[in-house]
XYZ file of C-alpha atoms in Angstrom:
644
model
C -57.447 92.630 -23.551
C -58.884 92.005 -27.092
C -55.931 89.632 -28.073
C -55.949 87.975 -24.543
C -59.682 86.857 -25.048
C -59.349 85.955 -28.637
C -56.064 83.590 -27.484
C -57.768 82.022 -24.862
C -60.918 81.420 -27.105
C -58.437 79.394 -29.667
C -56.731 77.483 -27.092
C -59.940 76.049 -25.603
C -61.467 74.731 -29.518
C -57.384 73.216 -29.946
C -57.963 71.739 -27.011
C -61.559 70.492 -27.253
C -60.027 68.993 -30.894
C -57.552 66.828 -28.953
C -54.669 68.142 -30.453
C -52.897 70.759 -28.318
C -51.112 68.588 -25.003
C -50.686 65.020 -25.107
C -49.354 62.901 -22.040
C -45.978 62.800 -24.018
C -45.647 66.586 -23.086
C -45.220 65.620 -19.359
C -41.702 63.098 -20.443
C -38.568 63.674 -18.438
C -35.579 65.572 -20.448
C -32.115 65.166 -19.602
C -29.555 67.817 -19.991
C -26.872 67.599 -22.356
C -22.574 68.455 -23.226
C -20.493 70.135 -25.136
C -16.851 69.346 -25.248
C -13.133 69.616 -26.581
C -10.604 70.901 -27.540
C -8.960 74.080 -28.753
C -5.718 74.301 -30.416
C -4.012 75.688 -32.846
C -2.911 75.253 -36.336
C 0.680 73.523 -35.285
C -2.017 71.062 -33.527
C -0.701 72.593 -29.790
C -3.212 73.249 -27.460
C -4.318 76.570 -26.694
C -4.909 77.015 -22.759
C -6.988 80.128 -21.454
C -9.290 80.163 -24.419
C -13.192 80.816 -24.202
C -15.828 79.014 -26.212
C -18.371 80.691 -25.864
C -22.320 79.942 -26.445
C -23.672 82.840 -29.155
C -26.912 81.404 -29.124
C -29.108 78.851 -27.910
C -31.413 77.651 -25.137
C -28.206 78.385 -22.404
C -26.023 80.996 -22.593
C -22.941 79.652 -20.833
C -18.924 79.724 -21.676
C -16.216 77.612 -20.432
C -12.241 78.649 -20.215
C -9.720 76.003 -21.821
C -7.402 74.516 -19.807
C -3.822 74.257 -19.724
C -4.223 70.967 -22.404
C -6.753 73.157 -24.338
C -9.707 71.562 -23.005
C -12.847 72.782 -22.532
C -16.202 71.348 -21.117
C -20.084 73.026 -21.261
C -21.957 70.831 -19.358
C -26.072 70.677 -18.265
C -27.114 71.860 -21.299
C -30.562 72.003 -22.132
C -31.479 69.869 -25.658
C -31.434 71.985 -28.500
C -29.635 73.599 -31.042
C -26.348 76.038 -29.886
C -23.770 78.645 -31.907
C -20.711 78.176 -30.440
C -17.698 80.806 -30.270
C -13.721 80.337 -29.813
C -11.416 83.130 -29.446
C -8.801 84.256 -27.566
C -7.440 87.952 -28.220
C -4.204 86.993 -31.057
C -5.881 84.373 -32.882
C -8.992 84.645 -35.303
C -11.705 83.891 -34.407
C -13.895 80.711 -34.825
C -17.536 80.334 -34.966
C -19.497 76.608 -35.056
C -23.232 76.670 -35.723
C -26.354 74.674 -35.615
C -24.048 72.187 -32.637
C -27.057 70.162 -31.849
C -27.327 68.949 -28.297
C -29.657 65.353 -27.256
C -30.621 64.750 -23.890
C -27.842 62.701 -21.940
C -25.529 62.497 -24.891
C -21.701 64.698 -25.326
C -21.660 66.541 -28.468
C -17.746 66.925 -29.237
C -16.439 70.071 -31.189
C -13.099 70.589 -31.398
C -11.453 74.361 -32.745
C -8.271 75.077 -34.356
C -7.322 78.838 -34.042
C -4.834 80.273 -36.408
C -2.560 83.257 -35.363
C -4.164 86.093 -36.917
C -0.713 87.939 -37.879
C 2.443 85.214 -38.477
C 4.641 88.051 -38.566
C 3.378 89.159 -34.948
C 3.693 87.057 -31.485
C 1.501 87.990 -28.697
C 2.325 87.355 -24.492
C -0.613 86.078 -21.377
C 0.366 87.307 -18.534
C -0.727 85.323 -15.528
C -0.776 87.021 -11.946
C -1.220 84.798 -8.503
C -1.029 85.273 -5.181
C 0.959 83.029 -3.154
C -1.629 80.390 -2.703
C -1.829 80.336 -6.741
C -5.165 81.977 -6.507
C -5.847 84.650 -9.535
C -5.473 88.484 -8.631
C -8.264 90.355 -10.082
C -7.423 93.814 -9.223
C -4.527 95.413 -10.988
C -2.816 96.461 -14.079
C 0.090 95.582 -16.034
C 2.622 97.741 -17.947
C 3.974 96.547 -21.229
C 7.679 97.920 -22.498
C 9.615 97.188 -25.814
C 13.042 98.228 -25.296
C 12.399 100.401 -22.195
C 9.803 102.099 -23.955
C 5.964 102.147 -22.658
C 3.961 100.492 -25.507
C 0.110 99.934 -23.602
C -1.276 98.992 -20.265
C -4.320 96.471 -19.473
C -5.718 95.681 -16.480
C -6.590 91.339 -14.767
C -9.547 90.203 -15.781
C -11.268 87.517 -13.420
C -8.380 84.588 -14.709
C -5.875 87.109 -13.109
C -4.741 87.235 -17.130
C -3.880 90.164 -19.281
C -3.196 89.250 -22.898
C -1.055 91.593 -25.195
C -1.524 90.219 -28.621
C 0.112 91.710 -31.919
C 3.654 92.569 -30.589
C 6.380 92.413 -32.900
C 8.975 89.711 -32.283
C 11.893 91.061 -29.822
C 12.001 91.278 -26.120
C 9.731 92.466 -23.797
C 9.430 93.375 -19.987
C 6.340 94.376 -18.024
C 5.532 95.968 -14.290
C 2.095 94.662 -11.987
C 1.048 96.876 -9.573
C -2.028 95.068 -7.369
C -3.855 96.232 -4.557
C -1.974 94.933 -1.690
C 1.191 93.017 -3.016
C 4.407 94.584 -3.722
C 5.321 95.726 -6.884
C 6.870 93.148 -9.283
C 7.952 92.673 -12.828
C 9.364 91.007 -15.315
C 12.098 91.309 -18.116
C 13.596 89.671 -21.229
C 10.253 88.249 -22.300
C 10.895 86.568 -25.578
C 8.113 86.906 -28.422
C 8.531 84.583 -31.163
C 6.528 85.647 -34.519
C 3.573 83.349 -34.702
C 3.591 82.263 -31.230
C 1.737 82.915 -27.929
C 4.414 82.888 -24.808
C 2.876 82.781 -21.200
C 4.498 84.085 -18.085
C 3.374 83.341 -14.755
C 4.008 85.324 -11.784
C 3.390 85.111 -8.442
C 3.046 88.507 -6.080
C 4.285 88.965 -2.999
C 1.499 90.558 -0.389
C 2.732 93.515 0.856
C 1.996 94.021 4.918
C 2.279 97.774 4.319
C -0.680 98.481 1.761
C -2.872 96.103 4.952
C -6.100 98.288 5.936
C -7.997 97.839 9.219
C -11.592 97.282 10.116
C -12.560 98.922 13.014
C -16.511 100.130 14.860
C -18.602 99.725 18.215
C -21.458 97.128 19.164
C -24.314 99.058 20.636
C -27.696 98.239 21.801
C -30.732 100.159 19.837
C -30.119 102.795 22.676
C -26.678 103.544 21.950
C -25.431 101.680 24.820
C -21.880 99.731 24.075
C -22.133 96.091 24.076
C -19.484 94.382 26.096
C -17.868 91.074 25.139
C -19.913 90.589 21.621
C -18.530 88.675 19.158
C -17.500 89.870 15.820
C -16.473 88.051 12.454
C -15.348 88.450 9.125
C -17.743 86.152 7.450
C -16.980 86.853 3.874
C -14.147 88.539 2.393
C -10.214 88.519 1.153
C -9.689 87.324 4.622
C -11.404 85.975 7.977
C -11.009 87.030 11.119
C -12.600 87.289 14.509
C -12.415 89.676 17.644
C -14.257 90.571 20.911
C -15.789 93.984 21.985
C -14.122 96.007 24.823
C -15.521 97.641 27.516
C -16.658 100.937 25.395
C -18.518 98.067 22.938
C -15.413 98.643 20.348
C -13.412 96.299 18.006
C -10.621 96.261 15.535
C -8.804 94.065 13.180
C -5.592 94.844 12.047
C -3.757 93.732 9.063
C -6.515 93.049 6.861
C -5.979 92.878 3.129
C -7.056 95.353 0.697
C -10.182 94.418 -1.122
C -14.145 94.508 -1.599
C -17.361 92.428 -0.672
C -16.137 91.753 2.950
C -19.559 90.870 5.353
C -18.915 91.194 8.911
C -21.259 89.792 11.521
C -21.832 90.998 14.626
C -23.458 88.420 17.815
C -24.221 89.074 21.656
C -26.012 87.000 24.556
C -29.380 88.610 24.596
C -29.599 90.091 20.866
C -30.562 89.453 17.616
C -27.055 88.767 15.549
C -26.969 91.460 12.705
C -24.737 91.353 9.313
C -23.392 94.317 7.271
C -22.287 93.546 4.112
C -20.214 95.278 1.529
C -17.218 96.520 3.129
C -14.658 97.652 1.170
C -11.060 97.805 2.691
C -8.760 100.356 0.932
C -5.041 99.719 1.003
C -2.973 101.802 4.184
C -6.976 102.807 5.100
C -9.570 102.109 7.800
C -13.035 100.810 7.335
C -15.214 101.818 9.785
C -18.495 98.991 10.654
C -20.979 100.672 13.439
C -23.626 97.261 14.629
C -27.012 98.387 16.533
C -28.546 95.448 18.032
C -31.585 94.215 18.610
C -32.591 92.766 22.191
C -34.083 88.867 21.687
C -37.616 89.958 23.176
C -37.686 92.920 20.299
C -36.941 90.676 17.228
C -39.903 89.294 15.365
C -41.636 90.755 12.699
C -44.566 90.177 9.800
C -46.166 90.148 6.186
C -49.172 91.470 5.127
C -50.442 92.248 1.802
C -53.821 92.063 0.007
C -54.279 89.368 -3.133
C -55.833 91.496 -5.999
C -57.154 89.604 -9.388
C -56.426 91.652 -13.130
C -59.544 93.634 -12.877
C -58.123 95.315 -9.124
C -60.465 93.430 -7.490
C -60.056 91.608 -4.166
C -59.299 87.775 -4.159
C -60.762 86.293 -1.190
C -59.800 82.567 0.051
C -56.489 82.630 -1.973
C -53.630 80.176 -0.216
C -50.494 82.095 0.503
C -47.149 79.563 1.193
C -44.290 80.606 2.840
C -41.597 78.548 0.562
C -38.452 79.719 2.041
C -37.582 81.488 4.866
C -36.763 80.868 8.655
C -41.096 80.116 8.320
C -41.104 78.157 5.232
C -44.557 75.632 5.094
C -46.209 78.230 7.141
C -49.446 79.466 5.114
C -52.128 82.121 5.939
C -55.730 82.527 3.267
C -56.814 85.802 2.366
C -60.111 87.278 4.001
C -62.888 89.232 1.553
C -60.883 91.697 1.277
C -58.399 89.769 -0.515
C -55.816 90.513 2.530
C -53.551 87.795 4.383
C -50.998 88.004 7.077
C -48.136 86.156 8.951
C -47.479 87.378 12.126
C -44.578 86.651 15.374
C -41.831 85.911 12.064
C -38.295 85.687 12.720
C -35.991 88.508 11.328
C -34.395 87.314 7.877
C -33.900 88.687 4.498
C -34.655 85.507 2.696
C -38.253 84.500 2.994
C -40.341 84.045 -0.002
C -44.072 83.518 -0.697
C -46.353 81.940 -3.276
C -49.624 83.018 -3.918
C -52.228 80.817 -5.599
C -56.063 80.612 -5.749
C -58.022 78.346 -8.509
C -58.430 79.240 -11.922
C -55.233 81.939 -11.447
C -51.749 81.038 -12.306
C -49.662 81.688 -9.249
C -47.485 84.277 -8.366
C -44.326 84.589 -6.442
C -41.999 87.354 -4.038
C -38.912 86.294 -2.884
C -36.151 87.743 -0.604
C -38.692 89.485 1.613
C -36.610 91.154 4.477
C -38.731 91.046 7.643
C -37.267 93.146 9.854
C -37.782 93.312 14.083
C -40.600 95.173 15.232
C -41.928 96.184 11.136
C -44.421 94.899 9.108
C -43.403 94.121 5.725
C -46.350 94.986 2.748
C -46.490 92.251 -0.085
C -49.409 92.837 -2.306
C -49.562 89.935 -5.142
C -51.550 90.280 -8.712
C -53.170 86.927 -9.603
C -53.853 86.608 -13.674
C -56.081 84.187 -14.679
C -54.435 81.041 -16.236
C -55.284 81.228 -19.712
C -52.540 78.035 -19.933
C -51.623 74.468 -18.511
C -48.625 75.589 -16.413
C -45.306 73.680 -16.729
C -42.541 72.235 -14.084
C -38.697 71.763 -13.362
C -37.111 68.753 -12.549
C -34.078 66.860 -11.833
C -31.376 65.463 -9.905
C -28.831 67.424 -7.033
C -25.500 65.537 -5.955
C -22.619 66.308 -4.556
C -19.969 67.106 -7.415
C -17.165 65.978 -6.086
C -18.713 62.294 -4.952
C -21.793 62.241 -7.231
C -23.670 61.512 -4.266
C -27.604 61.931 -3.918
C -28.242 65.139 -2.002
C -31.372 65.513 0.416
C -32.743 68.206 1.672
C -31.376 71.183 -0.724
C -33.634 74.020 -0.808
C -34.651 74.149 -4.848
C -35.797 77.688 -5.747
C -37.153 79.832 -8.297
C -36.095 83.252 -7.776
C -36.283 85.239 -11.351
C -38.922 84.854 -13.357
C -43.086 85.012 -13.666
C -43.831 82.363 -10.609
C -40.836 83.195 -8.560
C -41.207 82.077 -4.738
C -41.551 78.641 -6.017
C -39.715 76.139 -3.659
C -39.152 72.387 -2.621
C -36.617 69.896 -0.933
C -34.889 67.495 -2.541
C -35.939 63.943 -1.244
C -33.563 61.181 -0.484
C -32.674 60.644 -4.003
C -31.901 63.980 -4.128
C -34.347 64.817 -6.631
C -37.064 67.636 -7.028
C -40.042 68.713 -8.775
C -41.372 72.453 -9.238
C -44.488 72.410 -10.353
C -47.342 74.898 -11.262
C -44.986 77.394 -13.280
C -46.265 79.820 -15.754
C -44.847 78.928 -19.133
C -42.023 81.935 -19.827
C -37.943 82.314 -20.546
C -35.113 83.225 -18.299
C -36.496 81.793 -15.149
C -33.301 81.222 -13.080
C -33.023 78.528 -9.735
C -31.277 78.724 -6.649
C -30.025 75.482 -4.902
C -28.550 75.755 -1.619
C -27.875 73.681 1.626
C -25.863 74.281 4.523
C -21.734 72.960 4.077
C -22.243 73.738 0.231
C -21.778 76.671 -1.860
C -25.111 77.924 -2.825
C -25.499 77.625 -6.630
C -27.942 79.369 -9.268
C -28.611 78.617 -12.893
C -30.200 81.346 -15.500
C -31.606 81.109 -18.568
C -34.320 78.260 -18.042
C -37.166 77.705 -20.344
C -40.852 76.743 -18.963
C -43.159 75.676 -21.598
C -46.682 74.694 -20.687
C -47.777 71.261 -19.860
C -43.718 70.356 -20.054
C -41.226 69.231 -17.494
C -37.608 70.980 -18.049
C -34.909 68.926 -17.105
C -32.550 71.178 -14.783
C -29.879 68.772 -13.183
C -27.201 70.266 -10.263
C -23.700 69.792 -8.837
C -22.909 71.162 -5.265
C -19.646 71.904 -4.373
C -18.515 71.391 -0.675
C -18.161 74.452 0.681
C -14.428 74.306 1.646
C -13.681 77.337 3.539
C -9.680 77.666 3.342
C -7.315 76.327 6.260
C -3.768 76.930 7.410
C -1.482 75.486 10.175
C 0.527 76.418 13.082
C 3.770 74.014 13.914
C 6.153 74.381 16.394
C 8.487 73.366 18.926
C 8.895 74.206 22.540
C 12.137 74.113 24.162
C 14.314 75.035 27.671
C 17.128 76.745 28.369
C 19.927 75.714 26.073
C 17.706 75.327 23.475
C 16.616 71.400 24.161
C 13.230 70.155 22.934
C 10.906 69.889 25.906
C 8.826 66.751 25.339
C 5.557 66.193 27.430
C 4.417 69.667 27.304
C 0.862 70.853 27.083
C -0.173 73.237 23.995
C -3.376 74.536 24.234
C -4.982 76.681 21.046
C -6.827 79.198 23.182
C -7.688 82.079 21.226
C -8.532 81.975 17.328
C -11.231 81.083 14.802
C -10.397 77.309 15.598
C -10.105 77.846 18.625
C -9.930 75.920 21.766
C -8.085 73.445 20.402
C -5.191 70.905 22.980
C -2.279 68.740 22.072
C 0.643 67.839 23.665
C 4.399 68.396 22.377
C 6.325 65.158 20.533
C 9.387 62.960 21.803
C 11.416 66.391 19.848
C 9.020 68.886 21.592
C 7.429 69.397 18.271
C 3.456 69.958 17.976
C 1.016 70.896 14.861
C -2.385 72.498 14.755
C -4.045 72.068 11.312
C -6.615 72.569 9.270
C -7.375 76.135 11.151
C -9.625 78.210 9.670
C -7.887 81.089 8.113
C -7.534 84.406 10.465
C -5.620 86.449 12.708
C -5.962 86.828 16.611
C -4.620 82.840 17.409
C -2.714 82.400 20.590
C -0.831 79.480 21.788
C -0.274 79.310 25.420
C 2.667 76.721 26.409
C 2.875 75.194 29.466
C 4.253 71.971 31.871
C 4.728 71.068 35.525
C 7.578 72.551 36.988
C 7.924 75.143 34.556
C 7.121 78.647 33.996
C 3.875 78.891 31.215
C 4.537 81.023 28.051
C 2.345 81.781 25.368
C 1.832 83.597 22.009
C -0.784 86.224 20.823
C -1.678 87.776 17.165
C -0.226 84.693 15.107
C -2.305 85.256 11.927
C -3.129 81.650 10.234
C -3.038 82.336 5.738
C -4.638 80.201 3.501
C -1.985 76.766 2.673
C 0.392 78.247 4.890
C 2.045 76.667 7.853
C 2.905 79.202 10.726
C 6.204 78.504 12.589
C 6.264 79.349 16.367
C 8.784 78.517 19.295
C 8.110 78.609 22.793
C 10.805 78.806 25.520
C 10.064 77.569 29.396
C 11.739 78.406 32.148
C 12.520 76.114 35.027
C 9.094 76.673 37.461
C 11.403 76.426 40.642
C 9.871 80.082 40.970
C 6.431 79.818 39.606
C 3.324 79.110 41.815
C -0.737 78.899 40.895
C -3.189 81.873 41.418
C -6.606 79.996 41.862
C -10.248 81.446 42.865
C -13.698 81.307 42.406
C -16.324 84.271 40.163
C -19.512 84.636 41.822
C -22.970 86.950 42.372
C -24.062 89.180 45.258
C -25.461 85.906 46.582
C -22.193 84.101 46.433
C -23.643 82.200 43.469
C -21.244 80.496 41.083
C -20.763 82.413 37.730
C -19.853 80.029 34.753
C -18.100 80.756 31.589
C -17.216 83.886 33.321
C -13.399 85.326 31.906
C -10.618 86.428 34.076
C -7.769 87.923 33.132
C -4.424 88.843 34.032
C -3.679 92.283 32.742
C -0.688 93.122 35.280
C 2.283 90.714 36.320
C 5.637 88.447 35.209
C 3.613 86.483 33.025
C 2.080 88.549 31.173
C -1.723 88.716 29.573
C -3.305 85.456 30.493
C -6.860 84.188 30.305
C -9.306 81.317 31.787
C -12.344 80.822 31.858
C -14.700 79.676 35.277
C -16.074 76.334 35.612
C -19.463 75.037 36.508
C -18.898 75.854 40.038
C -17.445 79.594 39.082
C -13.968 78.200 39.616
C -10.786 79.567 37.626
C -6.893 78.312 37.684
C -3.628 79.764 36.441
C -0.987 77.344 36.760
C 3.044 78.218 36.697
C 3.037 81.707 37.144
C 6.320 83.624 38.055
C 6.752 84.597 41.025
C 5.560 88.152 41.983
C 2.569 90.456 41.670
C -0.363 90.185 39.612
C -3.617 92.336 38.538
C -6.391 90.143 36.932
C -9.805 91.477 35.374
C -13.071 89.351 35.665
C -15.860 90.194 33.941
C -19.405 88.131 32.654
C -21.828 88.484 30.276
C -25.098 89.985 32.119
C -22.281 91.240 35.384
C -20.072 94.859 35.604
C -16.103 93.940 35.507
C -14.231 93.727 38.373
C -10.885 94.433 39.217
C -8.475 92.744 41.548
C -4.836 94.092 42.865
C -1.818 93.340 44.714
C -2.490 89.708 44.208
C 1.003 88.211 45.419
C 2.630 84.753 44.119
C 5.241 82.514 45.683
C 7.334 80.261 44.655
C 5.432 76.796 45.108
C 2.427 78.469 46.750
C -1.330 78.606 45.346
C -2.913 82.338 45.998
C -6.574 82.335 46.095
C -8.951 85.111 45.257
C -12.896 85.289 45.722
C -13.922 87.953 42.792
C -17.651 88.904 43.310
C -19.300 90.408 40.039
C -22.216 93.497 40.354
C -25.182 92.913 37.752
């Protein structure tokens, strides 16, 4: 406390002198670069190597490409040590690299081989999109005999350096691809060789990802909706009638989020799933019903002494609530009450003569009260402020509307919106290091950026680039044909099952058709069909990232097909809409369709004979209907009446 009084006392005679802040302190700063090349002493480029930042107002590093260029850019002005190496070649070290606002600093690095007598090998490992694989290990052999073993790093790259020239051969073993390997690798003395391969998945190592929707009761949940939302793959299935779900195939790997959504309930997320290769992964939702699921916040403002803060402003800055504020009573407590369930609100705290303080990712659950108790020091300092510009990186593009916020450091809970130049201003910041921002907006990837300085009565210059968030797509292309294997032009292709899904088209001159751009995921089906022929479809076509799915369909002349038509409707003999019905017994096998408006429901071209269909409605008990006969150019009709 001593030193705290005794700084503030010099800070107020600096200031009364005129000499501490000037206006000047409030000017703009624009970030700076850092860029080149690395290469080495033959003048070729060195790909895969990291420059590194050892010190400096941003600690940041940047991987060479395959031309040996590199690229560090937003850098705040100032004065950076800068680091090349890759494992093989000495190291290189560049200091005092002086960075001005809006200006590209070039520094170029020439690496010599640390042993000429030596050669060295990078190993690169994709998958067959050409994306890295991070999780596995490679074997290195000299003659047939073991010499070490490394595992991928985050490049999918395992570097053996120091090998003495000869030939070489190596076996990867990932999670989830077949085994592969590689022989007669030359290594020259004095020279870095890299060998790409490409891995094979392997269906076998495939896990599942199975559980149960239930309400907070224990009661299964009929019909919900689940997704993989984040993951190795995506995917998307439907409870059955005990509330359970399961997808099959699902790659090997960690940080899959699956999401879980009913009419009536709060949608909940688990995150964190890890799928082991040949292993199941077991997800168990419990939802909330919609009338159950708000919640609140409640805490009491307290000042450095303990003592209540009365008629402090509290501002919800981000959150399903965000602009929302409550002021604190004499007993330095505030609350927010009737809040809707999310992990990601935040709240600032501020009162005069205090700086302000910050929470973020406050988790307000259904039916709780969450406790947030702030400590308000007194502002012994002018605070200081981030600014700058958001666009879109690809287009350079002005961005409005991204949510800018501070979520490490002294005033975290800080937030704005860009405007429609897509720039921001955060202002009232205590003055401290390592304050790190979050920018995100819905159809980009969310972004954050560490190791920001705030000094007092100073704007920092903090400029960002928002991908598009490009979630990956696949295709499905085909042909239908008839007997004798001639393409069937005219007919009607309907998407009706699927992450994409519904989605229509109708077959080519050659009876060819193409679905693309679908999101990535298993459970598609593709139901074929045309007038005078017998419909045909296809179920658990799985759709992989850049890959084009190939499917045939085959109709039969309809000369013995005929419709099965009805209606879906209450004890009143009120229409049901959006109800399903489906056929889970006859010639055609499993069908669906869905009611109408007026509760009405069609299958056209069936083959002749008996069916079974099930109809069942969110809200309704299922109901089951037998011995439902078809004839050859007849229409059947059926009257299905649902119990709540």
């Amino acid at each position: 406390m001593f030193r705290l009084r005794l700084f503030s006392l010099s800070f107020l005679i600096a200031l009364l002198l005129g000499g501490v802040f000037t206006a000047a302190g409030f000017t703009q700063t624009v970030g700076g670069e850092i860029a080149g090349a690395v290469k080495d002493s033959r003048n070729r480029p060195v790909a895969n190597a990291t420059v590194r930042v050892q010190a400096g107002p941003l600690l940041v590093s940047a991987r060479t490409d395959g031309k040996g260029a590199y690229r560090l850019p937003e850098l705040i002005p100032g004065a950076y040590e800068l680091l090349a190496l890759k494992p093989g070649y000495v190291s290189v070290h560049r200091g005092q690299v002086v960075v001005a606002a809006g200006a590209v600093e070039t520094e170029n690095f020439t690496l010599e081989w640390a042993n000429e007598a030596n050669g060295g090998v990078e190993v690169l490992v994709q998958d067959p999109q050409r994306q890295p694989v991070t999780e596995g290990r490679i074997d290195l052999f000299h003659n047939g005999v073991f010499q070490t073993s490394l595992p991928l790093d985050q490049a999918g790259s395992a570097i053996f350096s120091g090998l003495a020239p000869g030939s070489y051969s190596f076996t990867i073993e990932a999670v989830g691809f077949f085994p592969a390997g590689r022989s007669n690798v030359r290594v020259t003395a004095g020279k870095h060789a890299t060998v790409t391969t490409r891995l094979r998945r392997d269906a076998r190592q495939a896990g599942a990802i199975s559980g149960s929707v239930q309400d907070l009761n224990g009661v299964p949940i009929r019909n919900a909706v689940v997704k993989i939302v984040a993951g190795p793959s995506r995917g998307q299935a439907r409870t059955n009638g005990l509330g359970q779900f399961t997808f099959r195939s699902v790659p090997p790997g960690a940080g899959y989020s699956l999401q879980a959504n009913a009419n009536g309930y709060a949608p909940q997320t688990l995150d964190n799933v890890t799928v082991r290769a040949k292993q199941g992964a077991t997800v168990n939702f419990r939802l909330l019903e919609a009338a159950r699921q708000m919640g609140s916040i409640t805490g009491i403002i307290r000042n450095s002494l303990g003592l209540p803060v009365s008629l402090a402003t509290v501002t919800m800055t981000a959150g399903p609530g965000r602009g929302m504020q409550a002021v604190s009573g004499a007993d330095g407590r505030y609350t927010f009450t009737d809040l809707e369930p999310s992990p990601s609100y935040a709240l600032l705290a501020s009162s005069p003569g205090h700086s302000p303080a910050g929470v973020s990712a406050i988790n307000v659950i259904a039916g709780r009260t969450a406790v947030v108790n702030f400590l308000l020091q007194a502002q012994l300092v002018p605070p200081g402020s981030i600014g700058g510009g958001v666009t879109d990186r690809d287009t350079g593009a002005p961005l409005e509307g991204v949510l800018v916020e501070v979520v490490q450091g002294v005033s975290v809970g800080i937030s704005t919106l860009t405007d429609a130049g897509g720039d921001y201003i955060l202002e009232g910041l205590v003055p401290a290091d390592n304050y790190i921002l979050r920018f995100s907006k819905d159809g980009y990837d969310t972004l954050r950026i560490p190791f920001i300085q705030v000094r007092s009565a100073t704007r920092s210059t903090v400029n960002a680039q928002l991908p598009v968030n490009q979630p990956p797509v696949g295709a499905i292309s085909g042909k239908v044909v008839e007997f004798g294997n001639r393409p069937l032009p005219g007919a009607k292709i309907v998407l009706f099952t699927g992450p994409s899904a519904p989605l229509q088209t109708t077959t080519n001159a050659r009876g060819e058709f193409t679905f693309s751009n679908l999101r990535v995921g298993t459970n598609y089906g593709i139901r074929a069909s045309k007038e005078g022929y017998a419909a045909q479809e296809k179920r658990n076509i799985r759709v992989l990232e850049g890959q084009t799915v190939p499917v045939t369909l085959e109709l039969r002349l309809g000369e013995i097909t005929g419709k099965l038509q009805g209606r879906v409707v209450d004890l009143l003999q009120r229409p049901i809409a959006n109800a399903t019905v489906r056929i889970i017994e006859g010639p055609s096998g499993s069908l669906d369709a869905r009611t109408n408006a007026q509760g009405e429901f069609l299958f056209e071209a069936l083959p002749q004979g008996r069916y079974t269909v099930d109809a069942f409605a969110n809200g309704f008990r299922s109901q089951r209907r037998g011995n439902l006969d078809v004839s050859p150019g007849g229409t059947t009709f059926v009257t299905i009446q649902l119990l709540p």
